[in-house]
Tab-separated table of C-alpha atoms in Angstrom:
chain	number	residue	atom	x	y	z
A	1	UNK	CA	-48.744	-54.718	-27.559
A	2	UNK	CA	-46.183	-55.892	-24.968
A	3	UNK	CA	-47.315	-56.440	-21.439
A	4	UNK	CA	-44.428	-54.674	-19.069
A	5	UNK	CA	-42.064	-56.860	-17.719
A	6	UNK	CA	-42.601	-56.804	-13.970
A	7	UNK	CA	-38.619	-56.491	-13.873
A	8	UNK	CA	-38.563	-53.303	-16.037
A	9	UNK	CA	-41.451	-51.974	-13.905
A	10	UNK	CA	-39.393	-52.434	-10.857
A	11	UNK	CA	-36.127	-50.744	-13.028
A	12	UNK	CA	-38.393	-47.790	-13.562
A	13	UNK	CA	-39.039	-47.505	-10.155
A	14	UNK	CA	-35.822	-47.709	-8.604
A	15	UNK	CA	-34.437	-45.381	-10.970
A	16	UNK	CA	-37.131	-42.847	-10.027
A	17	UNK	CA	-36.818	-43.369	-6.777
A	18	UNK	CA	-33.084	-42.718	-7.180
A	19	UNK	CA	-33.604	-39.488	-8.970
A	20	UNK	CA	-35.684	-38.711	-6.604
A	21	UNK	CA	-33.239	-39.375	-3.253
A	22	UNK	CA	-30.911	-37.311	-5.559
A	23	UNK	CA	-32.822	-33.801	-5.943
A	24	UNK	CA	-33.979	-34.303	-2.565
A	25	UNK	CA	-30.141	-34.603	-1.539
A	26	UNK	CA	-29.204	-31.327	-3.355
A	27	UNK	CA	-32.208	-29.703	-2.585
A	28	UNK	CA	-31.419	-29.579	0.935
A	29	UNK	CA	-28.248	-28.030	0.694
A	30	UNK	CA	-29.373	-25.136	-0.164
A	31	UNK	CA	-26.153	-23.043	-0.165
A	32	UNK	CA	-23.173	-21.846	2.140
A	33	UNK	CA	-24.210	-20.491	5.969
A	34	UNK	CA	-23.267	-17.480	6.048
A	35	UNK	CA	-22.507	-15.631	9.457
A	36	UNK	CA	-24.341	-12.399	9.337
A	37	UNK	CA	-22.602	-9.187	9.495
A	38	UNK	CA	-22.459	-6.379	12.169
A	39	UNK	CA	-25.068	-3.772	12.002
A	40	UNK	CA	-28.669	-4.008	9.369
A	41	UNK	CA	-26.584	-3.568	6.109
A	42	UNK	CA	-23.550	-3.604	3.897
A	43	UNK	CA	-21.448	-0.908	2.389
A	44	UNK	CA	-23.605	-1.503	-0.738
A	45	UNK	CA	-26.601	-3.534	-1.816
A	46	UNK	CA	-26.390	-6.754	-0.630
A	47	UNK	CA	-26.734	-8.977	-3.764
A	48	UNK	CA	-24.465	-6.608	-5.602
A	49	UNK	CA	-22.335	-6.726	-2.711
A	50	UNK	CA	-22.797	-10.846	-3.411
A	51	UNK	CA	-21.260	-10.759	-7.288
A	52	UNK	CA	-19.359	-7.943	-6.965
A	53	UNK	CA	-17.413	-7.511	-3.616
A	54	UNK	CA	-13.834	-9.152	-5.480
A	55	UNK	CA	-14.072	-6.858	-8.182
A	56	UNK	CA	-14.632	-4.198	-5.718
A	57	UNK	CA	-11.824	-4.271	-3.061
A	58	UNK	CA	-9.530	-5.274	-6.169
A	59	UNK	CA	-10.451	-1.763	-7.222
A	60	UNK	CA	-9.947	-0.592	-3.828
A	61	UNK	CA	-5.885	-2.427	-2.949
A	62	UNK	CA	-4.816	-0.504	-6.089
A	63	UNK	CA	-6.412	2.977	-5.426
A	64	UNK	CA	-5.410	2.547	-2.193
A	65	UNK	CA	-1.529	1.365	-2.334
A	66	UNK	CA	-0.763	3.176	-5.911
A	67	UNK	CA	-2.783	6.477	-5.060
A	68	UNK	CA	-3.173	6.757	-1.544
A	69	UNK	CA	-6.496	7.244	-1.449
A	70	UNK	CA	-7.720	5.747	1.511
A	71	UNK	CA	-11.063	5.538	4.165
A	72	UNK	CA	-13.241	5.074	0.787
A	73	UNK	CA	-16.305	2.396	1.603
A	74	UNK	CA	-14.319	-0.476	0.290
A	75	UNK	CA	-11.152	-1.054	2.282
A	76	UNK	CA	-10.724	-4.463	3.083
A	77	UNK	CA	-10.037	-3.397	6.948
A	78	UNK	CA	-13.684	-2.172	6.677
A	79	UNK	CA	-14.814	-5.806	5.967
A	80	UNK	CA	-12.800	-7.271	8.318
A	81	UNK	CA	-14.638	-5.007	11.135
A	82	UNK	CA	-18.078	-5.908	10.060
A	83	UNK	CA	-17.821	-9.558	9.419
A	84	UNK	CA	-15.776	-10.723	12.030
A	85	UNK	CA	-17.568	-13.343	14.379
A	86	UNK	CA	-17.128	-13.282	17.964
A	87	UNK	CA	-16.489	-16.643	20.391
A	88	UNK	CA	-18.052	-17.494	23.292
A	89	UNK	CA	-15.217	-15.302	25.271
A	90	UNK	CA	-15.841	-12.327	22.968
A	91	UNK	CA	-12.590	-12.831	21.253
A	92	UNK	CA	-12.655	-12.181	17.500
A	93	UNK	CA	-12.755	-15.401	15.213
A	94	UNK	CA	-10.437	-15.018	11.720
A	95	UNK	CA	-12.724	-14.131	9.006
A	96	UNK	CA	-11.205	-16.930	6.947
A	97	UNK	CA	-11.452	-19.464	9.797
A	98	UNK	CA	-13.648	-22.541	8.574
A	99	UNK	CA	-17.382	-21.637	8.148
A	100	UNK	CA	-16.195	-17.832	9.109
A	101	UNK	CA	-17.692	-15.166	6.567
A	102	UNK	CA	-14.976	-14.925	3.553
A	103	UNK	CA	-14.563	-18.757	4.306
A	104	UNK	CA	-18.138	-19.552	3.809
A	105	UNK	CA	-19.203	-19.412	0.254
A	106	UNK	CA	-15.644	-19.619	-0.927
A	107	UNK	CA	-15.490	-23.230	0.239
A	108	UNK	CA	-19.003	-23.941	-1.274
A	109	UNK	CA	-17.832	-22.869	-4.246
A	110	UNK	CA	-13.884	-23.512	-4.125
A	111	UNK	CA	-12.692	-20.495	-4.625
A	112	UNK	CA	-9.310	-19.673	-2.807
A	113	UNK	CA	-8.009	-16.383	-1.660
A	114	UNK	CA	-4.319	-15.449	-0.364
A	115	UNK	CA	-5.390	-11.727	1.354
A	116	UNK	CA	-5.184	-12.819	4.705
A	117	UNK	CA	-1.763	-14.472	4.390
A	118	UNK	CA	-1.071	-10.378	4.942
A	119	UNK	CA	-4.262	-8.869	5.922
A	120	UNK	CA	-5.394	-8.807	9.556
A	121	UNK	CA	-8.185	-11.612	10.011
A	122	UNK	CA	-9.270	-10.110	12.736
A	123	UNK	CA	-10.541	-6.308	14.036
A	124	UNK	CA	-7.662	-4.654	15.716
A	125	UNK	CA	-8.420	-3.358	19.021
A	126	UNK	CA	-11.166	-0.661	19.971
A	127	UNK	CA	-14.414	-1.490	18.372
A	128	UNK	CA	-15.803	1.081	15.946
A	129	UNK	CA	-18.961	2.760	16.484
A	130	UNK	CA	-21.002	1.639	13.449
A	131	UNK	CA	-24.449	2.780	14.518
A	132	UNK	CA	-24.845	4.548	10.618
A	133	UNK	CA	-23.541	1.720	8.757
A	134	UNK	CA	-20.251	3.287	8.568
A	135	UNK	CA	-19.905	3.440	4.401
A	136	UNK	CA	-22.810	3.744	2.032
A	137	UNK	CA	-22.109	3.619	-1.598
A	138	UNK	CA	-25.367	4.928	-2.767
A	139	UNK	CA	-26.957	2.519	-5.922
A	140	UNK	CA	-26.374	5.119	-8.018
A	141	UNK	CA	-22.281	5.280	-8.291
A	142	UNK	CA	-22.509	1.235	-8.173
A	143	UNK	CA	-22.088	1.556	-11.876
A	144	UNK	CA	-18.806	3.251	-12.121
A	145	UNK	CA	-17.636	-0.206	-10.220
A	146	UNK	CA	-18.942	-2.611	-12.568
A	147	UNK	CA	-16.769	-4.857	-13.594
A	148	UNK	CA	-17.055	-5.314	-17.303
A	149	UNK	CA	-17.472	-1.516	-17.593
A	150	UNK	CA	-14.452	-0.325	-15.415
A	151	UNK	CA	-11.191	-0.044	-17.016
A	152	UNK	CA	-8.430	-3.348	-17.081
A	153	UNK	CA	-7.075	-3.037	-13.279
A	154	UNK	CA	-3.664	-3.963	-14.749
A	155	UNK	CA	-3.312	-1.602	-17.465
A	156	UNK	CA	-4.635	1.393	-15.253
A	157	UNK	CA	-1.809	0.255	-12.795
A	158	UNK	CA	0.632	0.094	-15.720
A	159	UNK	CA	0.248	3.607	-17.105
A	160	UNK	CA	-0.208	5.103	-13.492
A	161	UNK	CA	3.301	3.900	-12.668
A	162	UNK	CA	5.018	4.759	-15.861
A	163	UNK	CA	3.320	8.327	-16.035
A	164	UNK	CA	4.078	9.009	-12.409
A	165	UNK	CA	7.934	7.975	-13.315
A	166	UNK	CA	8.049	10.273	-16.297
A	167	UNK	CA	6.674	13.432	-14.541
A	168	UNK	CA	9.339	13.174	-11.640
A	169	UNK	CA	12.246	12.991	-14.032
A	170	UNK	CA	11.303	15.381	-15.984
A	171	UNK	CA	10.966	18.032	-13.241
A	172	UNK	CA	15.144	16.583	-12.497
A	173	UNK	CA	15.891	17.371	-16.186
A	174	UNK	CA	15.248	20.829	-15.971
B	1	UNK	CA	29.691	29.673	-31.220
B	2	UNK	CA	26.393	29.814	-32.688
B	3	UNK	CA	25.783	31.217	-36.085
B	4	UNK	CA	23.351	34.669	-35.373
B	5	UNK	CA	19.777	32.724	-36.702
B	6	UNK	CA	20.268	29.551	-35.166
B	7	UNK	CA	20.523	31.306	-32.505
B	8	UNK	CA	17.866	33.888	-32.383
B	9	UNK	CA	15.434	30.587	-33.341
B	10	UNK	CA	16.766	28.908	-30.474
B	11	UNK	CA	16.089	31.829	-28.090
B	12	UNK	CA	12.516	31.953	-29.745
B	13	UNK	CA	12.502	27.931	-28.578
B	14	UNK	CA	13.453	28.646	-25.494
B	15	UNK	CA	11.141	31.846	-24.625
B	16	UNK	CA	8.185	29.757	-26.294
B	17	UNK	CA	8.960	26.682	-23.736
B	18	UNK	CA	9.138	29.032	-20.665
B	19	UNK	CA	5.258	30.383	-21.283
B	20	UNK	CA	4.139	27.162	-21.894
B	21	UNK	CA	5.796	25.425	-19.296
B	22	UNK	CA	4.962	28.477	-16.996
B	23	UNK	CA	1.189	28.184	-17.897
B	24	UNK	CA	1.464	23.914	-17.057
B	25	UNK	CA	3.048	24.668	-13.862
B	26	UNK	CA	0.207	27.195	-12.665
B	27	UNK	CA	-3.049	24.811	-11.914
B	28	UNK	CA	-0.334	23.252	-10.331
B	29	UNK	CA	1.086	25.691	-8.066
B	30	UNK	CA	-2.455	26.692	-7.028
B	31	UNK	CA	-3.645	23.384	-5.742
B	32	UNK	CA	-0.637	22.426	-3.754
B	33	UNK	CA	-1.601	25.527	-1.507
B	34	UNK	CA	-5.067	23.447	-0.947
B	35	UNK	CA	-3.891	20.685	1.560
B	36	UNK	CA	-1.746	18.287	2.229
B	37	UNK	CA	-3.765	14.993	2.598
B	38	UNK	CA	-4.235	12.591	0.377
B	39	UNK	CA	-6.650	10.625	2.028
B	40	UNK	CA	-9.730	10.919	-0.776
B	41	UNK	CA	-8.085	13.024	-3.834
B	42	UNK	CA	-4.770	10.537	-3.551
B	43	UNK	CA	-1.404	11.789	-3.927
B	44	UNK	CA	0.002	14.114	-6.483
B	45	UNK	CA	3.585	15.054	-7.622
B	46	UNK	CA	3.011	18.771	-6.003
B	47	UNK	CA	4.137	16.965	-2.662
B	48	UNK	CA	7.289	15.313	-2.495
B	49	UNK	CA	8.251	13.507	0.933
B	50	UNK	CA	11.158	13.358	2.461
B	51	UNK	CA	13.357	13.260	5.684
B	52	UNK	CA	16.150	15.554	6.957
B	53	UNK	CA	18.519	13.809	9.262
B	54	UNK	CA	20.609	15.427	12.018
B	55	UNK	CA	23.359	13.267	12.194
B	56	UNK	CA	24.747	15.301	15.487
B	57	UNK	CA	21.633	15.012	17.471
B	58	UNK	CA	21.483	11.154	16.882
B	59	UNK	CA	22.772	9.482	19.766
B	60	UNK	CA	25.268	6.251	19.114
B	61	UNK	CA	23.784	3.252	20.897
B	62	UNK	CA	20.199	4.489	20.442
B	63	UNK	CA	17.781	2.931	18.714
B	64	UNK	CA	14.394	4.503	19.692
B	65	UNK	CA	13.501	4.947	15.793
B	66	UNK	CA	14.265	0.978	14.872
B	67	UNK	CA	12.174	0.279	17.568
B	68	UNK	CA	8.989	2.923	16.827
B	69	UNK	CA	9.122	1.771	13.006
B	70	UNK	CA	9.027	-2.011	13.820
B	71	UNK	CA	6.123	-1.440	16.260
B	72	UNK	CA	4.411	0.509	14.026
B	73	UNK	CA	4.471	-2.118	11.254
B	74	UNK	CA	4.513	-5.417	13.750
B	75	UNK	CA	7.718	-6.499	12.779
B	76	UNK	CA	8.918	-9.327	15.226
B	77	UNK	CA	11.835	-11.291	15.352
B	78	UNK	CA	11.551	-14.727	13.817
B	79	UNK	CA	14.396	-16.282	15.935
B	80	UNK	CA	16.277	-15.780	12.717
B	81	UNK	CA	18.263	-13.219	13.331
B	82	UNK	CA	20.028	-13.431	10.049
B	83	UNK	CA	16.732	-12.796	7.702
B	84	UNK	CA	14.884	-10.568	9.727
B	85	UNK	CA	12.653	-7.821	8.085
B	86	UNK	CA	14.815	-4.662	8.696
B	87	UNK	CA	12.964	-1.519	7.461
B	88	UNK	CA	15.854	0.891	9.228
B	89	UNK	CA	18.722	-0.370	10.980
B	90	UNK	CA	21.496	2.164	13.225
B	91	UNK	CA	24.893	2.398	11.815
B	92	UNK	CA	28.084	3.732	13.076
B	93	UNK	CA	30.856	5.552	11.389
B	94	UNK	CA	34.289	6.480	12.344
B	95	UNK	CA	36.648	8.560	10.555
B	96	UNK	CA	39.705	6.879	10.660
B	97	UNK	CA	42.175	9.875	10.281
B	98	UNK	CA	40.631	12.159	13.190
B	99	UNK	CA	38.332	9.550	15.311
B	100	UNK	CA	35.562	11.451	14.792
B	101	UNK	CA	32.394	9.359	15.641
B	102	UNK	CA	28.739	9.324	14.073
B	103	UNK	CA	25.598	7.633	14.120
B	104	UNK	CA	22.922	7.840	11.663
B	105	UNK	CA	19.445	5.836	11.316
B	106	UNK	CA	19.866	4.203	7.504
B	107	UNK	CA	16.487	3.208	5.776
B	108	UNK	CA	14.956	3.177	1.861
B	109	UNK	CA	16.206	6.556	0.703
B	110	UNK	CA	13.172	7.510	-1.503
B	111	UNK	CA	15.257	7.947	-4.409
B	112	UNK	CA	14.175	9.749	-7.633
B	113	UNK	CA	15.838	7.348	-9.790
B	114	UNK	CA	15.325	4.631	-7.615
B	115	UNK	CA	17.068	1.248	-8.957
B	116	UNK	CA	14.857	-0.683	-7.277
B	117	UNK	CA	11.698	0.803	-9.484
B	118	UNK	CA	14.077	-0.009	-12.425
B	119	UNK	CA	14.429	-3.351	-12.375
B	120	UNK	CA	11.171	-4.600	-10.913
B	121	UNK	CA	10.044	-7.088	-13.701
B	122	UNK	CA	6.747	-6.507	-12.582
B	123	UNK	CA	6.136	-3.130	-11.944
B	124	UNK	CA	5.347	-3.978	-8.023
B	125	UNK	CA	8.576	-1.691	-7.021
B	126	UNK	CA	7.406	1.412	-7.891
B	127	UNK	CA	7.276	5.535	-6.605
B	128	UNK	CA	4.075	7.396	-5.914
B	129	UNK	CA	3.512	10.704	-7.137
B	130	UNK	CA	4.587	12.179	-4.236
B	131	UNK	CA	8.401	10.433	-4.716
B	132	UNK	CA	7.643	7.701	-1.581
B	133	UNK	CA	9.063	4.421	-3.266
B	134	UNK	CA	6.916	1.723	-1.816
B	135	UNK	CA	6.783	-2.249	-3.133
B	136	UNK	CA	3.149	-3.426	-3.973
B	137	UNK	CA	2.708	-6.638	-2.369
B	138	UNK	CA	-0.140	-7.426	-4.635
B	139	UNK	CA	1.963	-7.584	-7.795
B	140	UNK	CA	5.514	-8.624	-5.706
B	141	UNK	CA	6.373	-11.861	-6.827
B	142	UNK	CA	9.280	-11.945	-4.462
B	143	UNK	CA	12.068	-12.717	-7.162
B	144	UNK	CA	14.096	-10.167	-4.989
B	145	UNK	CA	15.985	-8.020	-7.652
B	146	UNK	CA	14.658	-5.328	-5.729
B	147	UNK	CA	17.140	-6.060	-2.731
B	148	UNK	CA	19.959	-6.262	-4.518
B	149	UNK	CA	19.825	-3.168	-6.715
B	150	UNK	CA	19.353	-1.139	-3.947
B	151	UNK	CA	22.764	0.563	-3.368
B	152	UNK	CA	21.479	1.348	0.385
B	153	UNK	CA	20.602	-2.738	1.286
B	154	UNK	CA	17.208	-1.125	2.554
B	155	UNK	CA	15.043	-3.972	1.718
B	156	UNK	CA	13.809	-7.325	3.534
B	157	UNK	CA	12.501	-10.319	2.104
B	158	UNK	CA	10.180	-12.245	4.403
B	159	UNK	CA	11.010	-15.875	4.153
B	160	UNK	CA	8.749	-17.623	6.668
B	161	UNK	CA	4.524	-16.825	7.411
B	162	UNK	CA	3.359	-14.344	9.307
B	163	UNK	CA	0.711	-13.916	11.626
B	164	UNK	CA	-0.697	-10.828	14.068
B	165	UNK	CA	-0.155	-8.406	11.596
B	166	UNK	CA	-1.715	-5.078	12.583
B	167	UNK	CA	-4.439	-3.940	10.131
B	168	UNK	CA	-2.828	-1.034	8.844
B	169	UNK	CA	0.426	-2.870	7.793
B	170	UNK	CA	-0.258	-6.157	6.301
B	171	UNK	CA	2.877	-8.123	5.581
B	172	UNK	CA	3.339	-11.962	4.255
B	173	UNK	CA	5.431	-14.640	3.423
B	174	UNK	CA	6.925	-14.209	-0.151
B	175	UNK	CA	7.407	-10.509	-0.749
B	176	UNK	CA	9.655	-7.707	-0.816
B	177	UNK	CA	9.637	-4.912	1.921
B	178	UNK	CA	10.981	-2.122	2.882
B	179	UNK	CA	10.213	1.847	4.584
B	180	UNK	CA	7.234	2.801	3.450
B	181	UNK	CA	7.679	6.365	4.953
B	182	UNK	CA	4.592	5.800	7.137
B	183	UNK	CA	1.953	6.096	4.172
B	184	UNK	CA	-0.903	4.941	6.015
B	185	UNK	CA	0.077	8.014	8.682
B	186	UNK	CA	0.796	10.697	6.582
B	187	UNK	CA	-1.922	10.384	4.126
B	188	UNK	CA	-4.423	9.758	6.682
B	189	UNK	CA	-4.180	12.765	8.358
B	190	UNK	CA	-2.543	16.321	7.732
B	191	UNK	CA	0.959	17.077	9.763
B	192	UNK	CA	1.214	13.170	10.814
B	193	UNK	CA	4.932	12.181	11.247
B	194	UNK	CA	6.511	8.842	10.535
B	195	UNK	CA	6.770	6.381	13.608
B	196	UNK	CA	10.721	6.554	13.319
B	197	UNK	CA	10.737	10.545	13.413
B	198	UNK	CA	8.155	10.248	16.334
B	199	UNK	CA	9.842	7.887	18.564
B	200	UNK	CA	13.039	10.055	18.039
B	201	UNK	CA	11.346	13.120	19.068
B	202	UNK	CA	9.900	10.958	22.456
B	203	UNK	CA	13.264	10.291	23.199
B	204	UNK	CA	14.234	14.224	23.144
B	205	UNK	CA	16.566	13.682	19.869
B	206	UNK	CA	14.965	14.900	17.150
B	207	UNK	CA	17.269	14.137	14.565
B	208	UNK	CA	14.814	13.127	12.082
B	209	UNK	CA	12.759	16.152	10.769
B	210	UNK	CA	9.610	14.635	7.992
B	211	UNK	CA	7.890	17.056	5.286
B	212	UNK	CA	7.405	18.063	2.284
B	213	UNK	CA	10.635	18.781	-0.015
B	214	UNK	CA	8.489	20.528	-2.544
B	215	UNK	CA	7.453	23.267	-0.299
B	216	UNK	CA	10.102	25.896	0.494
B	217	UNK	CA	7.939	26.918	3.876
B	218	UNK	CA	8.204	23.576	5.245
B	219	UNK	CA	10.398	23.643	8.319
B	220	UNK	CA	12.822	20.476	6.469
B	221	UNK	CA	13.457	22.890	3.673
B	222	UNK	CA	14.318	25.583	5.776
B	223	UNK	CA	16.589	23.827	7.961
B	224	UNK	CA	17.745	22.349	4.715
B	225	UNK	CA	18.564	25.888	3.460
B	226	UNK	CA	20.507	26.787	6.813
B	227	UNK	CA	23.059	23.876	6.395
B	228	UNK	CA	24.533	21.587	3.839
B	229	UNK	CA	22.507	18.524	4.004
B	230	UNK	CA	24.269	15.636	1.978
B	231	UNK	CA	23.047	12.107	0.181
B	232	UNK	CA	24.700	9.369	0.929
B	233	UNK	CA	26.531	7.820	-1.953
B	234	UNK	CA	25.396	11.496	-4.077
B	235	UNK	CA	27.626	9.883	-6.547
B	236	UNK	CA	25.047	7.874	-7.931
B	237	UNK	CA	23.167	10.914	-8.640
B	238	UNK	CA	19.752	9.363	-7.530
B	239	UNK	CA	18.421	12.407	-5.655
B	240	UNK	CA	17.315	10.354	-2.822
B	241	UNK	CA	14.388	11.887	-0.342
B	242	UNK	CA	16.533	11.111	2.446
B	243	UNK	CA	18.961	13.582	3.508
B	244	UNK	CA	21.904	14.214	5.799
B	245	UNK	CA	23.304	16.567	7.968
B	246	UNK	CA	26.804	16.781	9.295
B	247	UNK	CA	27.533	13.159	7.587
């Protein structure tokens, strides 16, 4: 038998006690704060919106610029509309100004982004009427956006380009 | 001279090739009677885009259409003068044997053999379906062979940050630009014009005339049918989307 040392006792203690001042410390940071968004919900589910909005307007830029499809519930002017804050004057606040919504969890979680180096930060002019939500992927075509399942973006953009080439010089050669 | 068989087999080939192409080209020729937009089905190769320029009705000294495009997109001056974005710029031509004077608006031609698409290492110079050449800022890495292929100097680099873009037109530091004949107009909605051909119509010009080069109802075509239109520099054989009249 060995009688504790009252030093190791006290060791013991301080170390819990540190571990303890530790989880408390992380504990209470809970997370980013986000700014909430205009109107009760998102284009989609909000925790898929959560994993899988990067994935999402990345889909979007190249549907958008390579095959003009446009006005689809992902457009990255759509965001911009919902999640911009207003200031105390009603002027619209950059969504990528500090602790602004794309700001928030990407500086929890260091993540950068260069979109609104060209993007408007900001809602241009008249506000839109967004009484319905404006955009509502229903849960059901979420799948077809999955990540791992959709196609490699930069292959699809590869062969779109190449194909599209081919079909207009072939109509020349005729 | 062919000998008689090779012959007949060739006709064979050739009658063969006809059907088949004929029965391709149908499902085609039926849904570019549907619409024009683009907007949710995105653009096909049934449209192809282009501008007819009066050379006769643009004025010399005018520059209504610089001034719609840049407005349209947000393009300011920097203070640098020298490496502004220039999406269409106004030039002047004299013949020096008779003095005759024109004007013409000069901008990315649309080529179908664009150079530009050519040598992009990246693939971010590129041309839609519907034959509108357009850089993809997403993939541009701004290396800028682009600009100098282009036989009609119709491109801009942007050299220093920009801010107050408008949200339709989002432009940055680093990348290649250049006409983008209005694509978020004319796919939004059906019978939009570009801002260039609009402000020349405000200013009671109309020189520049916007549709589809595909579609031999579509007023450009006509008026294209009615008079020679011309390409500038045609000896590069490009078949550019941009056309002249009375160059």
């Amino acid at each position: 038998m060995h009688p504790i040392s009252p030093i190791r006792l006290l060791q013991c203690l301080l170390l819990l006690l540190g571990l303890t001042l530790g989880w408390m410390s992380v504990a209470g940071e809970r997370g980013p704060v986000i700014p909430k968004g205009k109107g009760d919900r998102c284009v989609a589910d909000t925790d898929f919106m959560r994993r899988n909005h990067m994935d999402l307007i990345v889909h979007q830029r190249d549907e958008t610029v390579i095959r003009g499809i446009r006005d689809e519930p992902f457009s990255l002017v759509e965001c911009v509309d919902c999640h911009a804050q207003r200031d105390a004057n009603n002027e619209p606040i950059r969504v990528d100004a500090e602790g602004q919504f794309c700001a928030s969890c990407h500086t929890f979680v260091a993540a950068k982004i260069d979109c609104f180096g060209c993007h408007a930060a900001v809602p241009d002019g008249e506000d839109q009427e967004r009484a319905d939500g404006g955009h509502w992927l229903p849960n059901k075509q979420l799948a077809a956006f999955r990540p791992h399942k959709a196609a490699p973006l930069k292959s699809s953009v590869r062969s779109t380009v190449s194909s599209d080439h081919d079909e207009l010089s072939s109509d020349a050669s005729e | 001279m062919l000998p008689n068989k090779a012959q007949a087999a060739r006709r064979l080939f050739l009658q063969r090739l006809g059907v088949f192409s004929a029965a391709t080209a149908l499902p085609a020729l039926l849904s570019s009677t549907v619409d024009a937009q683009s907007s949710t089905k995105g653009v096909s190769s049934a449209q192809r885009w282009g501008l007819l320029i009066d050379t006769s009705k643009c004025a010399s000294g005018c520059d209504a259409c610089v001034r719609g495009c840049h407005e349209e997109h947000g393009i300011n001056s920097t203070g640098n003068e020298h490496t502004d974005a220039q999406w269409i710029r106004k030039i002047d031509l004299q013949n020096n044997l008779s003095g005759q004077k024109s004007s013409l608006p000069m901008m990315c031609q649309h080529c179908e053999s664009a150079p530009c698409v050519d040598v992009c290492p990246t693939g971010a110079s590129f041309k839609r379906a519907d034959g509108i050449v357009l850089v993809n800022k997403h993939t541009c890495i701004g290396c800028r062979y682009c600009v100098m292929a282009c036989p009609y100097k119709a491109r801009s680099f942007i050299h220093e940050p920009i801010s107050d873009q408008k949200s339709w037109a989002p432009r940055g530091q680093g990348t290649v630009e250049s006409c983008t004949l209005c694509v978020h107009r004319i796919d939004a909605e059906k019978d939009q014009q570009p801002a260039c051909a609009v402000a020349c119509t405000d200013e009671a010009h109309s020189a520049i005339l916007f549709g589809d080069l595909n579609d031999p109802d579509s007023d450009i075509v006509k008026a294209m049918a009615n008079q020679p239109a011309s390409q500038v520099r045609s000896d590069l054989q490009l078949n550019t989307g941009v056309r002249y009249v009375k160059l």
